[in-house]
Short mmCIF file of C-alpha atoms in Angstrom, two decimals:
data_model
loop_
_atom_site.label_atom_id
_atom_site.label_comp_id
_atom_site.label_asym_id
_atom_site.label_seq_id
_atom_site.Cartn_x
_atom_site.Cartn_y
_atom_site.Cartn_z
CA MET A 1 0.00 0.00 0.00
CA LYS A 2 1.42 3.37 -1.04
CA PHE A 3 0.26 6.77 0.13
CA THR A 4 -0.51 7.72 -3.48
CA GLU A 5 -3.16 4.98 -3.60
CA ILE A 6 -5.17 6.77 -0.91
CA PRO A 7 -7.48 9.64 -1.90
CA SER A 8 -6.87 13.04 -0.30
CA HIS A 9 -5.57 13.36 3.32
CA GLU A 10 -2.40 15.13 2.15
CA LYS A 11 -1.81 16.74 5.55
CA GLU A 12 -2.04 13.39 7.34
CA LYS A 13 0.30 11.74 4.82
CA ARG A 14 2.84 14.52 5.31
CA LEU A 15 2.76 14.13 9.09
CA LEU A 16 3.20 10.36 8.88
CA ARG A 17 6.10 10.68 6.47
CA GLN A 18 7.70 13.30 8.69
CA MET A 19 7.58 10.99 11.71
CA VAL A 20 9.72 8.53 9.80
CA SER A 21 12.12 11.03 8.22
CA ASP A 22 12.67 12.80 11.57
CA ARG A 23 13.05 9.46 13.38
CA ARG A 24 10.35 10.53 15.83
CA ILE A 25 8.01 7.61 15.51
CA PRO A 26 5.75 7.33 18.59
CA HIS A 27 5.39 3.93 20.23
CA ALA A 28 1.60 4.25 19.96
CA LEU A 29 -0.34 6.13 17.27
CA LEU A 30 -4.11 6.56 17.05
CA LEU A 31 -5.66 7.28 13.65
CA HIS A 32 -9.26 8.22 14.32
CA GLY A 33 -12.22 9.73 12.50
CA PRO A 34 -15.36 8.80 10.55
CA ALA A 35 -15.69 5.36 8.99
CA GLY A 36 -15.05 4.93 5.27
CA THR A 37 -12.39 7.61 4.90
CA GLY A 38 -9.26 5.49 4.36
CA LYS A 39 -7.75 5.41 7.86
CA PHE A 40 -6.69 1.77 7.66
CA MET A 41 -5.15 2.43 4.25
CA LEU A 42 -3.09 5.21 5.83
CA ALA A 43 -2.03 2.83 8.63
CA ARG A 44 -0.96 0.19 6.11
CA ALA A 45 0.99 2.70 4.00
CA PHE A 46 2.67 4.08 7.13
CA ALA A 47 3.69 0.62 8.37
CA GLN A 48 5.05 -0.29 4.95
CA TYR A 49 6.96 3.00 4.78
CA VAL A 50 8.50 2.32 8.21
CA HIS A 51 9.66 -1.14 7.12
CA CYS A 52 10.70 -0.27 3.54
CA VAL A 53 14.45 -0.65 2.99
CA SER A 54 14.56 1.67 -0.04
CA PRO A 55 11.95 4.44 0.42
CA GLY A 56 11.75 6.87 -2.46
CA VAL A 57 12.65 10.53 -2.33
CA ASP A 58 8.96 11.18 -2.97
CA GLY A 59 8.10 9.85 0.49
CA GLU A 60 6.70 6.55 -0.75
CA PRO A 61 7.63 2.96 0.11
CA CYS A 62 9.45 1.54 -2.91
CA GLY A 63 6.97 -1.27 -3.45
CA VAL A 64 9.61 -3.71 -4.77
CA CYS A 65 11.90 -4.57 -1.86
CA ALA A 66 11.33 -7.83 0.05
CA SER A 67 9.69 -5.91 2.90
CA CYS A 68 7.21 -4.13 0.63
CA ARG A 69 6.32 -7.37 -1.13
CA GLN A 70 5.68 -9.00 2.24
CA HIS A 71 3.44 -6.11 3.27
CA ASN A 72 1.45 -6.39 0.07
CA SER A 73 0.83 -10.09 0.73
CA PHE A 74 0.10 -9.58 4.45
CA ASN A 75 2.94 -11.85 5.58
CA HIS A 76 5.65 -9.54 6.91
CA PRO A 77 7.19 -11.32 9.94
CA ASP A 78 7.38 -8.11 12.01
CA ILE A 79 3.78 -6.98 11.69
CA ALA A 80 0.71 -8.25 13.55
CA TYR A 81 -2.84 -7.53 12.43
CA VAL A 82 -5.47 -7.34 15.17
CA PHE A 83 -9.18 -7.04 14.40
CA PRO A 84 -12.57 -8.02 15.82
CA VAL A 85 -13.57 -11.69 15.52
CA VAL A 86 -16.41 -13.95 16.64
CA LYS A 87 -16.42 -17.03 18.89
CA ASN A 88 -17.98 -20.21 17.54
CA GLU A 89 -18.54 -23.79 18.67
CA GLY A 90 -15.22 -24.93 17.29
CA ASN A 91 -13.19 -21.98 18.59
CA LYS A 92 -14.00 -20.58 22.02
CA ARG A 93 -10.78 -18.50 22.17
CA PRO A 94 -10.45 -16.92 18.74
CA ILE A 95 -7.64 -14.58 17.75
CA SER A 96 -7.07 -12.61 14.58
CA GLU A 97 -4.54 -15.09 13.21
CA ASP A 98 -7.31 -17.70 12.98
CA PHE A 99 -9.14 -15.54 10.44
CA MET A 100 -6.20 -14.06 8.55
CA GLU A 101 -7.11 -15.55 5.16
CA ASP A 102 -10.63 -14.14 5.43
CA PHE A 103 -9.20 -10.77 6.50
CA LYS A 104 -6.88 -10.63 3.48
CA ASP A 105 -9.83 -11.28 1.19
CA TYR A 106 -11.94 -8.72 3.03
CA VAL A 107 -9.34 -5.93 2.87
CA GLY A 108 -8.75 -6.65 -0.81
CA ARG A 109 -12.45 -6.25 -1.52
CA ASN A 110 -13.13 -3.48 1.02
CA PRO A 111 -10.10 -1.17 1.33
CA PHE A 112 -12.21 1.41 3.18
CA MET A 113 -13.11 -1.19 5.82
CA ASP A 114 -16.89 -1.50 5.96
CA PHE A 115 -17.46 -3.14 9.37
CA GLU A 116 -20.86 -4.56 8.41
CA LYS A 117 -19.28 -6.45 5.52
CA TRP A 118 -16.57 -7.84 7.81
CA ALA A 119 -19.24 -9.06 10.24
CA GLY A 120 -20.81 -10.86 7.28
CA TYR A 121 -17.76 -13.13 7.00
CA PHE A 122 -18.81 -14.97 10.18
CA ASP A 123 -21.42 -17.71 10.47
CA LYS A 124 -23.02 -16.15 13.56
CA LYS A 125 -24.75 -13.13 12.01
CA THR A 126 -26.37 -12.06 15.30
CA VAL A 127 -23.06 -11.79 17.22
CA ARG A 128 -21.06 -8.60 16.95
CA PRO A 129 -17.33 -9.19 16.33
CA MET A 130 -15.01 -8.01 19.11
CA ILE A 131 -11.41 -8.37 20.30
CA TYR A 132 -11.08 -10.94 23.09
CA ALA A 133 -8.57 -11.36 25.93
CA GLU A 134 -6.79 -14.19 24.11
CA GLU A 135 -5.72 -11.65 21.48
CA SER A 136 -3.74 -9.58 23.99
CA LYS A 137 -2.07 -12.72 25.35
CA ARG A 138 -0.92 -13.58 21.84
CA LEU A 139 0.35 -10.02 21.36
CA GLU A 140 2.39 -10.31 24.55
CA GLU A 141 4.14 -13.34 23.06
CA ARG A 142 4.76 -11.71 19.70
CA MET A 143 6.02 -8.41 21.08
CA SER A 144 8.48 -10.17 23.42
CA ILE A 145 10.30 -11.62 20.40
CA THR A 146 13.05 -9.61 18.71
CA ALA A 147 12.15 -8.18 15.31
CA LEU A 148 13.20 -10.62 12.60
CA SER A 149 13.85 -8.46 9.54
CA SER A 150 13.60 -4.81 10.61
CA ASP A 151 14.05 -2.42 13.52
CA TRP A 152 10.32 -2.23 14.22
CA LYS A 153 7.68 -4.68 15.39
CA ILE A 154 4.37 -3.16 14.33
CA VAL A 155 0.83 -3.89 15.47
CA LEU A 156 -2.01 -2.67 13.24
CA LEU A 157 -5.11 -2.77 15.43
CA TRP A 158 -8.41 -2.11 13.68
CA LEU A 159 -11.28 -0.82 15.88
CA PRO A 160 -9.81 -0.65 19.41
CA GLU A 161 -13.25 0.51 20.58
CA LEU A 162 -14.29 -3.15 20.25
CA LEU A 163 -11.70 -4.44 22.73
CA GLY A 164 -13.23 -6.46 25.54
CA GLU A 165 -12.43 -5.20 29.04
CA GLU A 166 -9.78 -7.83 29.78
CA ALA A 167 -8.20 -7.45 26.36
CA ALA A 168 -8.12 -3.66 26.74
CA ASN A 169 -6.38 -3.85 30.12
CA LYS A 170 -3.74 -6.23 28.77
CA LEU A 171 -3.17 -4.02 25.74
CA LEU A 172 -2.80 -1.02 28.03
CA LYS A 173 0.06 -2.75 29.82
CA LEU A 174 1.79 -3.46 26.49
CA ILE A 175 1.48 0.19 25.47
CA GLU A 176 2.57 1.48 28.88
CA GLU A 177 5.63 -0.76 28.96
CA PRO A 178 6.59 -1.15 25.30
CA SER A 179 9.42 -3.44 24.31
CA ASP A 180 12.24 -1.98 22.23
CA GLY A 181 11.27 -1.15 18.68
CA SER A 182 7.55 -1.73 19.17
CA LEU A 183 4.96 0.39 17.37
CA PHE A 184 1.20 0.20 17.93
CA VAL A 185 -1.00 1.79 15.27
CA LEU A 186 -4.65 1.91 16.35
CA VAL A 187 -7.33 2.71 13.77
CA SER A 188 -10.65 3.83 15.25
CA ASN A 189 -14.06 4.98 14.00
CA ASP A 190 -15.07 6.06 17.52
CA ALA A 191 -12.15 7.25 19.64
CA ALA A 192 -14.45 8.33 22.48
CA SER A 193 -15.34 4.67 23.10
CA ILE A 194 -11.73 3.55 23.56
CA LEU A 195 -10.53 2.90 27.11
CA PRO A 196 -9.44 6.41 28.19
CA THR A 197 -6.11 5.21 29.58
CA ILE A 198 -5.24 3.64 26.23
CA ARG A 199 -6.34 6.72 24.32
CA SER A 200 -4.26 9.01 26.54
CA ARG A 201 -1.09 7.02 25.80
CA CYS A 202 -1.41 7.27 22.04
CA ARG A 203 -0.42 10.12 19.79
CA PRO A 204 -3.70 11.07 18.11
CA LEU A 205 -4.02 11.91 14.43
CA GLU A 206 -7.52 12.84 13.34
CA VAL A 207 -8.52 11.80 9.83
CA GLY A 208 -11.51 13.81 8.63
CA ARG A 209 -14.23 13.09 6.10
CA LEU A 210 -13.41 13.05 2.42
CA ALA A 211 -14.52 15.86 0.13
CA ASP A 212 -17.28 15.03 -2.36
CA ALA A 213 -14.89 15.64 -5.24
CA ASP A 214 -12.36 13.16 -3.82
CA ILE A 215 -15.01 10.45 -3.47
CA ALA A 216 -16.32 11.14 -6.96
CA GLU A 217 -12.82 10.93 -8.41
CA TRP A 218 -12.22 7.59 -6.66
CA LEU A 219 -15.55 6.18 -7.86
CA ALA A 220 -14.88 7.30 -11.43
CA ALA A 221 -11.39 5.78 -11.41
CA HIS A 222 -12.21 2.46 -9.74
CA LEU A 223 -15.76 1.79 -10.96
CA ALA A 224 -15.57 3.45 -14.38
CA MET A 225 -18.51 5.70 -13.47
CA ASP A 226 -19.55 8.77 -15.39
CA SER A 227 -18.12 11.80 -13.57
CA ALA A 228 -21.50 13.50 -13.15
CA GLU A 229 -23.11 10.36 -11.77
CA ALA A 230 -20.13 9.78 -9.47
CA MET A 231 -20.52 13.29 -8.08
CA ALA A 232 -24.23 12.73 -7.49
CA VAL A 233 -23.43 9.59 -5.47
CA ALA A 234 -20.63 11.33 -3.58
CA HIS A 235 -22.90 14.22 -2.61
CA VAL A 236 -25.14 11.99 -0.48
CA ALA A 237 -22.26 9.90 0.96
CA GLU A 238 -21.36 12.39 3.72
CA GLY A 239 -17.61 12.01 3.22
CA SER A 240 -17.51 8.20 3.33
CA VAL A 241 -16.57 5.94 0.42
CA ASN A 242 -18.38 3.09 2.21
CA ALA A 243 -21.60 5.10 2.21
CA ALA A 244 -21.11 5.86 -1.48
CA LEU A 245 -20.64 2.18 -2.27
CA LYS A 246 -23.70 1.24 -0.22
CA SER A 247 -25.76 3.73 -2.18
CA LEU A 248 -24.57 2.07 -5.37
CA ASP A 249 -25.54 -1.32 -3.95
CA ALA A 250 -28.99 0.16 -3.52
CA ALA A 251 -29.07 1.43 -7.11
CA SER A 252 -31.80 -1.00 -8.09
CA VAL A 253 -33.96 0.32 -5.25
CA SER A 254 -33.31 3.90 -6.32
CA ARG A 255 -34.25 3.01 -9.90
CA MET A 256 -37.53 1.54 -8.63
CA TYR A 257 -38.22 4.70 -6.62
CA PHE A 258 -37.41 6.83 -9.66
CA ASP A 259 -39.79 4.84 -11.86
CA LEU A 260 -42.58 5.24 -9.28
CA PHE A 261 -41.91 8.98 -9.05
CA VAL A 262 -42.04 9.41 -12.84
CA ARG A 263 -45.19 7.33 -13.06
CA LEU A 264 -46.94 9.45 -10.43
CA MET A 265 -46.03 12.76 -12.04
CA ARG A 266 -47.28 11.60 -15.43
CA LEU A 267 -50.51 10.33 -13.88
CA ALA A 268 -50.99 13.68 -12.12
CA TYR A 269 -50.36 15.58 -15.36
CA MET A 270 -52.94 13.41 -17.18
CA ARG A 271 -55.34 13.50 -14.19
CA ASP A 272 -55.62 9.72 -14.35
CA VAL A 273 -57.39 8.93 -11.05
CA LYS A 274 -57.77 5.23 -11.79
CA GLY A 275 -54.07 4.98 -12.51
CA MET A 276 -53.34 6.83 -9.27
CA LYS A 277 -55.28 4.23 -7.30
CA GLU A 278 -53.19 1.48 -8.85
CA TRP A 279 -50.04 3.51 -8.20
CA GLY A 280 -50.95 3.86 -4.51
CA GLY A 281 -51.36 0.10 -4.26
CA ALA A 282 -47.92 -0.43 -5.82
CA VAL A 283 -46.26 1.88 -3.28
CA ALA A 284 -48.15 0.22 -0.40
CA GLU A 285 -46.85 -3.19 -1.53
CA LEU A 286 -43.30 -2.00 -0.90
CA GLY A 287 -43.92 -2.29 2.83
CA ARG A 288 -44.15 0.45 5.42
CA GLU A 289 -40.44 1.24 5.83
CA SER A 290 -39.70 1.19 2.11
CA ALA A 291 -42.72 3.39 1.40
CA VAL A 292 -41.42 5.95 3.89
CA ARG A 293 -38.00 5.88 2.21
CA PHE A 294 -39.71 6.32 -1.15
CA PHE A 295 -41.32 9.58 -0.02
CA GLU A 296 -37.95 10.74 1.34
CA TYR A 297 -36.52 10.06 -2.13
CA CYS A 298 -39.39 12.01 -3.71
CA THR A 299 -38.69 14.97 -1.43
CA ARG A 300 -35.07 15.04 -2.57
CA LEU A 301 -36.07 14.87 -6.22
CA ILE A 302 -38.55 17.74 -5.85
CA ARG A 303 -35.84 19.90 -4.25
CA GLU A 304 -33.40 19.01 -7.04
CA ASN A 305 -36.00 19.87 -9.71
CA PHE A 306 -36.69 23.23 -8.09
CA ILE A 307 -32.96 24.00 -8.09
CA TYR A 308 -32.68 22.72 -11.68
CA ASN A 309 -34.65 25.74 -12.83
CA PHE A 310 -31.76 28.01 -11.88
CA ARG A 311 -29.60 26.29 -14.52
CA ILE A 312 -26.51 26.19 -12.28
CA ALA A 313 -25.03 22.74 -12.81
CA ASP A 314 -22.83 22.82 -9.70
CA LEU A 315 -25.92 23.08 -7.50
CA ASN A 316 -27.58 19.95 -8.87
CA TYR A 317 -26.88 16.36 -7.80
CA LEU A 318 -28.93 14.23 -10.18
CA ASN A 319 -27.88 11.00 -11.85
CA SER A 320 -28.16 10.74 -15.61
CA GLU A 321 -31.71 9.29 -15.63
CA GLU A 322 -32.98 11.84 -13.12
CA GLU A 323 -31.39 14.70 -15.03
CA LYS A 324 -32.91 13.53 -18.30
CA PHE A 325 -36.40 13.50 -16.77
CA SER A 326 -35.88 16.85 -15.03
CA ARG A 327 -35.17 18.67 -18.30
CA ASN A 328 -38.91 18.66 -19.00
CA PHE A 329 -40.37 18.15 -15.55
CA ALA A 330 -38.51 20.86 -13.59
CA ARG A 331 -40.72 23.63 -15.04
CA PHE A 332 -43.64 22.19 -13.03
CA VAL A 333 -41.77 22.71 -9.72
CA THR A 334 -41.53 26.42 -8.93
CA GLU A 335 -41.64 28.80 -6.01
CA LYS A 336 -45.45 28.61 -6.26
CA ASN A 337 -45.72 24.94 -5.30
CA ALA A 338 -42.36 23.41 -4.29
CA GLU A 339 -42.80 23.98 -0.57
CA ARG A 340 -46.37 22.66 -0.58
CA ILE A 341 -45.38 19.52 -2.49
CA ILE A 342 -42.60 18.79 -0.01
CA ARG A 343 -44.95 19.33 2.94
CA ALA A 344 -47.46 16.91 1.39
CA MET A 345 -44.71 14.30 0.89
CA ASP A 346 -43.46 14.73 4.46
CA ARG A 347 -47.02 14.37 5.74
CA ALA A 348 -47.51 11.17 3.75
CA ALA A 349 -44.28 9.69 5.11
CA VAL A 350 -45.27 10.56 8.71
CA ASP A 351 -48.74 9.06 8.29
CA ILE A 352 -47.41 5.82 6.81
CA ALA A 353 -44.79 5.55 9.55
CA GLY A 354 -47.60 6.03 12.06
CA ASN A 355 -49.42 2.92 10.81
CA ALA A 356 -52.02 4.67 8.63
CA SER A 357 -53.21 2.70 5.60
CA ALA A 358 -50.47 3.16 3.02
CA LYS A 359 -52.92 2.64 0.13
CA ILE A 360 -55.23 5.40 1.34
CA VAL A 361 -52.37 7.78 2.19
CA CYS A 362 -50.71 7.27 -1.21
CA PHE A 363 -53.94 7.66 -3.16
CA ASP A 364 -54.83 10.81 -1.23
CA PHE A 365 -51.37 12.25 -1.88
CA ALA A 366 -51.53 11.35 -5.57
CA VAL A 367 -54.84 13.19 -6.02
CA LYS A 368 -53.36 16.26 -4.31
CA MET A 369 -50.55 16.20 -6.86
CA ILE A 370 -53.05 16.95 -9.66
CA ILE A 371 -53.67 20.38 -8.13
CA LEU A 372 -50.13 20.96 -6.93
CA ILE A 373 -48.58 20.26 -10.33
CA LYS A 374 -51.03 22.61 -12.03
CA GLU A 375 -50.18 25.40 -9.56
CA GLY A 376 -46.52 25.32 -10.64
CA VAL A 377 -47.22 26.54 -14.17
CA GLU A 378 -50.14 28.90 -13.59
#
């Protein structure tokens, strides 16, 4: 893993490189911030840079020395990976090493470390992965051994907030009394939940959310997405690549919502009451929670169509299908009716969430849209 493979975070990369070049590497470092921003990637690049025997003048690990090749294959003898695991009938005292092959596969598929997807690797779906006491015992053994091929023995610990009490206390002792050449790199999504005594003994480095443009660029490069569509996805991801990827996983749902939205607006324009009744039944069949999410989607699309009328592309976050529809539909959403449409949608969502009949609520809302759409162009 090289720093250049990680989007953005130039300040954090510079600080990590400087620790190595100044030979002021702390014995315990805490990378913390929102999930899905590349913190574990930074930790991996940093560890590889520390171990690299021929780092480049550009502040990157060379990528070709024996140490770098071992890092890339997750088998460097002087690095230990620690992460949450799950007990099962065949293994009552699990440690990270028992699941290393799964973890390699997971990191390869999920470089931004989506915890929910990691939990999906275990048979027990109802048990939350955590770090057990046996893990700290194993770390004690590993850290007591002299480094085999470098000056540093490194521990990359993902999600220290999921340390069990006994494991946390044992880890605290290791950090308080570090052996020569030991380096602990903790990567956390929720630093406030880490044992305070552990947190206080680590040098903190906050890693903030990613900019929309950085997420869009990553999506376009790695998923071959159209730049405009990538930006639309990034806009609703709140700085997390994981959130962006989840929204893409839900693309089929969004397409269904879009089709229902378009169908309703055409029915309202044609004043097709019979069609509206059928439409209301289709929305009701989605189920209560999905119907509520559908109206939330509709609210967003109405806002985007209102903004579309200003013809300022940077203000709009529509995918290609939505934008194509909005070219003709946006003129029906103006200052005369936009607020009233949104209020009606919010009301429908609240009523459905409150156990009202979804069929009746949807049909009533659809009929209202006949008047509301007409108001926009009068």
